[in-house]
Amino acid sequence: MKRPTIADIARRAGVSKVAVSYALNDRPGVSEARRAAIKAIAEEIGWRPNSAARALSGARAHSVGLTLCRPARILGVEPFFMELISGIEGELADRSYALMLQVAATPEQEAEVHRRWWGERRVDGAILVDLRFDDPRVTALEELGLPAVVVGHPSQAGSLTPVWSDDAAAVRETVEYLAALGHRRVARVAGLPELVHTVLRDQAFTAVCEELGLEWHAVMHTDYTGGEGARATRRLVGSPTRPTAIVYDNDIMAVAGMSAAQEMRLDVPRDLSIVAWDDSPLSQIVRPALSALTRDIPAYGAHAARALLALIGGELVEGVRDEDARLMPRGSTAPPPPVRP
């Protein structure tokens, strides 16, 4: 079927195309009664504005951009990003905004995507995730003047608006809980070492372990996949100094780590306690159910989208501190086994 045009509306309304343009763009030059009639006809025949024409006229694109430097295959099994995007989409949909999503191989490629989107007037703003130290995307967006929100710590967000939570507080709560259960050897299976939130969690983990005087602690970095989580678990529990508790940076790795431990004839939680970062239905349907650091991730995404829409609207937006993750103990944590002589 032919796409409805302004000429079709003009013919139905018996007016010029100029009058239709004035009416649809709420410009003066037509009466309110005629404006209402023209808009009713446009709605009836299913007319929608041409995004390319709107871009040439300087109008807003009514879309925002999100790029991810992760393999596309991982996104389908990563609950965090699916929940974050659901929160972003929910907020955007209420304002008739669309989300443009693209996967890139490097942060530099991500920056190029944003330059292209902004140059072609495809987006009105952008949301950055997986913040890095000296992140080239932050510099690129500052130079472009593109309204942008960073889901990450303010220390590396530059002049962009950050939306973040205090990961250090959540790490401290978790390690103190494990220590109170009696654990003296604790490990952390972390994500990508170049990400700001990974480093901040690493630092907080090391600091609280040393402060509590734990006998042994270690950090192993992975790519967030289940395979890497299982591999790290096998290395840790197969070492001479075996941890009695492991904290994972996401629930995918925690579930894979629990399976690996059980394959090695370790009982969870009798022989090994497990804690997952970012709670999800996956954490609750496995047996035993995973103790997890839980937070409202869709609300996190909604807050980021809301802040970005305010920036696009010309408002001055301060950084938004979201709620901290809180520990939800379940069946995967317990006191460690007694020390054998």
Coordinates of C-alpha atoms in Angstrom, one line a residue:
M1 CA 0.0 0.0 0.0
K2 CA 1.1 3.5 -0.7
R3 CA 2.3 5.4 2.3
P4 CA -0.1 8.4 3.1
T5 CA 1.4 11.8 2.3
I6 CA 0.6 15.4 3.1
A7 CA -0.8 15.7 -0.4
D8 CA -3.4 13.0 0.4
I9 CA -4.4 14.9 3.6
A10 CA -4.7 18.2 1.6
R11 CA -6.9 16.6 -1.0
R12 CA -9.2 15.1 1.6
A13 CA -9.4 18.4 3.6
G14 CA -9.7 20.6 0.5
V15 CA -6.8 22.8 1.5
S16 CA -3.3 23.5 0.4
K17 CA -0.3 21.4 1.4
V18 CA 1.1 24.5 3.2
A19 CA -2.0 24.6 5.3
V20 CA -1.6 21.0 6.2
S21 CA 2.0 21.5 7.2
Y22 CA 1.1 24.4 9.4
A23 CA -1.7 22.4 11.1
L24 CA 0.4 19.3 11.7
N25 CA 3.3 21.2 13.1
D26 CA 1.1 23.4 15.3
R27 CA 2.2 26.6 13.5
P28 CA 0.0 29.7 13.2
G29 CA -1.8 30.3 9.9
V30 CA -4.9 28.0 10.2
S31 CA -7.9 28.2 12.4
E32 CA -8.3 25.8 15.4
A33 CA -11.3 24.1 13.8
R34 CA -9.4 23.5 10.5
R35 CA -6.3 22.3 12.4
A36 CA -8.4 19.8 14.3
A37 CA -10.1 18.6 11.1
I38 CA -6.7 18.2 9.3
K39 CA -5.3 16.2 12.3
A40 CA -8.3 14.0 12.4
I41 CA -7.9 13.2 8.7
A42 CA -4.2 12.4 9.2
E43 CA -5.1 10.0 12.0
E44 CA -7.8 8.4 10.0
I45 CA -5.6 7.6 7.0
G46 CA -2.6 6.6 9.1
W47 CA -0.2 9.4 8.2
R48 CA 3.1 9.6 10.1
P49 CA 5.9 12.2 9.8
N50 CA 8.9 11.3 7.7
S51 CA 11.9 11.0 9.9
A52 CA 14.3 12.0 7.2
A53 CA 12.3 15.1 6.4
R54 CA 12.1 16.0 10.1
A55 CA 15.8 15.7 10.4
L56 CA 16.4 18.1 7.4
S57 CA 14.0 20.5 9.0
G58 CA 15.9 20.4 12.4
A59 CA 13.0 18.7 14.2
R60 CA 13.7 16.1 16.9
A61 CA 14.3 12.5 15.9
H62 CA 12.3 11.2 18.9
S63 CA 14.8 8.4 19.5
V64 CA 17.8 7.8 21.8
G65 CA 20.8 5.6 21.2
L66 CA 22.4 2.8 23.2
T67 CA 25.5 1.0 22.1
L68 CA 26.9 -2.1 23.8
C69 CA 30.5 -3.4 23.6
R70 CA 29.5 -7.0 24.2
P71 CA 29.1 -10.0 21.9
A72 CA 25.5 -10.0 20.6
R73 CA 25.0 -13.7 21.6
I74 CA 25.6 -12.8 25.3
L75 CA 22.8 -10.2 25.4
G76 CA 20.2 -12.9 25.0
V77 CA 21.2 -14.7 28.2
E78 CA 22.2 -11.7 30.3
P79 CA 19.3 -10.8 32.6
F80 CA 20.9 -7.5 33.7
F81 CA 20.8 -5.9 30.2
M82 CA 17.4 -7.2 29.3
E83 CA 15.9 -5.7 32.6
L84 CA 17.8 -2.5 32.1
I85 CA 16.5 -2.1 28.5
S86 CA 13.0 -2.9 29.6
G87 CA 13.1 0.0 32.1
I88 CA 14.5 2.3 29.5
E89 CA 11.9 1.3 26.9
G90 CA 9.1 1.7 29.4
E91 CA 10.0 5.3 30.1
L92 CA 10.7 6.1 26.4
A93 CA 7.4 4.6 25.2
D94 CA 5.4 6.8 27.5
R95 CA 6.9 9.8 25.7
S96 CA 6.7 8.2 22.2
Y97 CA 10.5 7.9 21.9
A98 CA 12.2 4.9 20.3
L99 CA 15.4 3.2 21.3
M100 CA 18.2 2.6 18.8
L101 CA 20.4 -0.3 19.9
Q102 CA 23.7 -1.4 18.3
V103 CA 26.5 -3.7 19.3
A104 CA 30.1 -2.6 18.6
A105 CA 33.4 -4.4 18.9
T106 CA 35.3 -1.6 20.8
P107 CA 34.6 1.6 22.7
E108 CA 36.1 3.5 19.8
Q109 CA 33.6 2.0 17.4
E110 CA 30.9 2.9 19.8
A111 CA 32.0 6.5 19.7
E112 CA 31.9 6.4 15.9
V113 CA 28.4 5.1 16.0
H114 CA 27.3 8.0 18.2
R115 CA 29.0 10.5 15.8
R116 CA 27.2 9.0 12.9
W117 CA 23.8 8.9 14.6
W118 CA 24.2 12.5 15.8
G119 CA 25.5 13.7 12.4
E120 CA 22.6 12.1 10.6
R121 CA 20.1 13.4 13.2
R122 CA 19.0 9.9 14.0
V123 CA 19.0 10.4 17.8
D124 CA 18.3 13.2 20.3
G125 CA 20.5 11.7 23.0
A126 CA 22.4 8.7 24.2
I127 CA 22.8 6.4 27.2
L128 CA 26.3 5.0 28.0
V129 CA 26.8 1.7 29.9
D130 CA 29.9 -0.3 30.9
L131 CA 31.9 2.9 31.8
R132 CA 35.7 2.6 31.4
F133 CA 38.6 4.6 32.7
D134 CA 39.5 7.5 30.3
D135 CA 36.5 6.4 28.2
P136 CA 36.7 7.6 24.6
R137 CA 32.9 7.6 24.3
V138 CA 32.7 10.3 27.1
T139 CA 35.2 12.5 25.3
A140 CA 33.4 12.0 22.0
L141 CA 29.9 12.9 23.3
E142 CA 31.3 16.0 25.2
E143 CA 32.8 17.2 21.9
L144 CA 29.6 16.6 20.0
G145 CA 27.4 18.3 22.5
L146 CA 25.0 15.3 22.4
P147 CA 22.8 15.1 25.5
A148 CA 23.9 11.9 27.3
V149 CA 23.5 10.0 30.5
V150 CA 26.2 7.6 31.9
V151 CA 25.0 4.5 33.8
G152 CA 28.1 4.5 35.9
H153 CA 30.2 6.1 38.6
P154 CA 30.5 10.0 38.5
S155 CA 34.3 9.8 38.9
Q156 CA 34.7 8.8 35.2
A157 CA 31.6 10.4 33.7
G158 CA 33.3 13.7 32.8
S159 CA 30.7 16.5 32.3
L160 CA 28.0 13.9 31.4
T161 CA 25.1 13.2 33.7
P162 CA 25.7 10.0 35.8
V163 CA 23.1 7.6 37.1
W164 CA 24.8 5.2 39.6
S165 CA 24.6 3.3 42.9
D166 CA 27.2 2.6 45.5
D167 CA 28.7 -0.8 44.7
A168 CA 31.2 -0.6 47.5
A169 CA 28.4 -0.6 50.1
A170 CA 26.9 -3.7 48.6
V171 CA 30.3 -5.5 48.6
R172 CA 30.9 -4.6 52.2
E173 CA 27.5 -5.9 53.3
T174 CA 28.2 -9.2 51.5
V175 CA 31.6 -9.9 52.8
E176 CA 30.6 -8.9 56.4
Y177 CA 27.7 -11.3 56.1
L178 CA 30.0 -14.2 54.9
A179 CA 32.5 -13.4 57.7
A180 CA 29.7 -13.4 60.3
L181 CA 28.8 -16.9 59.1
G182 CA 32.4 -17.9 59.8
H183 CA 34.0 -17.8 56.4
R184 CA 37.7 -17.0 56.4
R185 CA 38.6 -17.8 52.8
V186 CA 36.5 -15.8 50.3
A187 CA 36.9 -15.3 46.5
R188 CA 35.4 -13.0 44.0
V189 CA 34.7 -14.0 40.4
A190 CA 34.6 -10.6 38.7
G191 CA 33.7 -9.3 35.3
L192 CA 35.9 -7.4 32.8
P193 CA 38.8 -5.7 34.5
E194 CA 38.7 -2.6 32.3
L195 CA 35.3 -1.5 33.5
V196 CA 35.0 1.1 36.2
H197 CA 32.4 -0.8 38.3
T198 CA 34.6 -3.9 38.3
V199 CA 37.6 -2.0 39.6
L200 CA 35.5 -0.3 42.3
R201 CA 34.1 -3.6 43.4
D202 CA 37.6 -5.2 43.4
Q203 CA 38.9 -2.4 45.6
A204 CA 36.0 -2.6 48.0
F205 CA 36.3 -6.4 48.2
T206 CA 40.0 -6.3 49.0
A207 CA 39.6 -3.5 51.5
V208 CA 36.9 -5.1 53.6
C209 CA 38.6 -8.6 53.5
E210 CA 41.8 -7.0 54.9
E211 CA 39.9 -4.9 57.4
L212 CA 38.1 -8.0 58.7
G213 CA 41.4 -9.9 58.9
L214 CA 40.3 -12.8 56.7
E215 CA 42.7 -15.7 56.3
W216 CA 42.7 -15.6 52.5
H217 CA 40.9 -13.8 49.6
A218 CA 41.3 -13.6 45.8
V219 CA 39.8 -12.0 42.7
M220 CA 39.5 -13.7 39.3
H221 CA 38.4 -11.7 36.2
T222 CA 36.2 -13.1 33.5
D223 CA 34.0 -12.0 30.5
Y224 CA 30.7 -12.5 32.4
T225 CA 29.8 -15.7 30.6
G226 CA 28.7 -18.9 32.2
G227 CA 31.6 -20.8 30.7
E228 CA 34.2 -18.4 32.2
G229 CA 32.3 -18.5 35.5
A230 CA 32.5 -22.3 35.6
R231 CA 36.2 -22.3 34.6
A232 CA 37.1 -19.8 37.3
T233 CA 35.2 -21.9 39.9
R234 CA 37.0 -25.1 39.0
R235 CA 40.4 -23.3 39.3
L236 CA 39.4 -21.8 42.7
V237 CA 38.0 -25.0 44.3
G238 CA 40.8 -27.1 42.9
S239 CA 43.5 -25.0 44.4
P240 CA 45.3 -26.0 47.7
T241 CA 43.8 -22.9 49.4
R242 CA 40.2 -23.6 48.5
P243 CA 37.7 -20.8 49.3
T244 CA 34.6 -21.6 51.3
A245 CA 32.6 -18.8 49.7
I246 CA 32.6 -17.2 46.3
V247 CA 30.9 -14.0 45.2
Y248 CA 30.1 -13.7 41.4
D249 CA 29.6 -10.6 39.4
N250 CA 26.4 -11.8 37.8
D251 CA 23.8 -14.6 38.2
I252 CA 24.8 -16.4 35.0
M253 CA 28.3 -17.1 36.3
A254 CA 27.0 -18.0 39.8
V255 CA 24.6 -20.6 38.4
A256 CA 27.4 -22.0 36.2
G257 CA 29.8 -21.9 39.1
M258 CA 27.4 -23.9 41.3
S259 CA 27.1 -26.5 38.6
A260 CA 30.8 -26.8 38.3
A261 CA 31.2 -27.2 42.1
Q262 CA 28.6 -29.9 42.2
E263 CA 30.3 -31.7 39.4
M264 CA 33.4 -31.7 41.6
R265 CA 31.3 -33.4 44.3
L266 CA 31.1 -30.2 46.5
D267 CA 27.8 -29.6 48.2
V268 CA 26.3 -26.1 48.1
P269 CA 26.1 -24.6 50.7
R270 CA 27.7 -27.2 53.0
D271 CA 31.1 -27.2 51.3
L272 CA 30.8 -23.9 49.3
S273 CA 28.7 -20.8 49.8
I274 CA 27.7 -18.8 46.7
V275 CA 26.4 -15.3 46.2
A276 CA 25.3 -13.8 42.9
W277 CA 25.4 -10.1 41.9
D278 CA 22.1 -8.9 40.4
D279 CA 19.1 -11.0 41.4
S280 CA 16.9 -12.5 38.7
P281 CA 14.3 -15.3 38.3
L282 CA 17.2 -17.5 37.4
S283 CA 18.7 -17.1 40.9
Q284 CA 15.4 -18.2 42.5
I285 CA 14.5 -21.2 40.4
V286 CA 17.8 -23.1 40.8
R287 CA 18.3 -25.4 43.8
P288 CA 19.5 -24.3 46.2
A289 CA 18.2 -20.8 45.4
L290 CA 21.0 -18.3 45.2
S291 CA 21.7 -15.7 47.8
A292 CA 21.9 -12.6 45.7
L293 CA 22.5 -8.8 45.7
T294 CA 19.2 -7.5 44.5
R295 CA 18.0 -4.2 43.2
D296 CA 15.2 -2.9 40.9
I297 CA 17.1 -2.9 37.6
P298 CA 14.1 -1.8 35.4
A299 CA 13.7 1.2 37.7
Y300 CA 17.5 1.9 37.2
G301 CA 16.9 2.0 33.4
A302 CA 13.8 4.1 33.8
H303 CA 15.7 6.7 35.9
A304 CA 18.4 6.9 33.2
A305 CA 15.9 7.4 30.5
R306 CA 14.0 10.0 32.5
A307 CA 17.2 12.0 33.2
L308 CA 18.1 11.8 29.4
L309 CA 14.6 13.0 28.3
A310 CA 14.9 15.9 30.7
L311 CA 18.3 16.8 29.2
I312 CA 16.9 16.6 25.7
G313 CA 14.1 19.0 26.9
G314 CA 16.7 21.6 27.9
E315 CA 16.6 21.0 31.7
L316 CA 19.6 21.1 34.0
V317 CA 19.9 17.6 35.4
E318 CA 22.2 16.7 38.3
G319 CA 23.5 13.2 38.8
V320 CA 21.1 10.6 40.0
R321 CA 22.1 8.2 42.7
D322 CA 20.0 5.1 42.5
E323 CA 19.3 2.7 45.4
D324 CA 22.2 0.4 46.5
A325 CA 22.0 -3.3 45.9
R326 CA 21.0 -5.2 49.1
L327 CA 21.8 -8.7 50.1
M328 CA 19.0 -11.3 49.9
P329 CA 20.2 -14.5 51.7
R330 CA 18.8 -17.7 50.4
G331 CA 19.8 -21.4 50.4
S332 CA 23.2 -21.1 48.7
T333 CA 24.9 -19.6 51.8
A334 CA 25.6 -21.2 55.2
P335 CA 28.4 -21.5 57.7
P336 CA 31.6 -23.2 56.3
P337 CA 32.4 -26.8 57.1
P338 CA 34.4 -27.4 60.3
V339 CA 38.2 -27.1 60.0
R340 CA 39.7 -30.6 59.9
P341 CA 42.9 -31.2 61.8

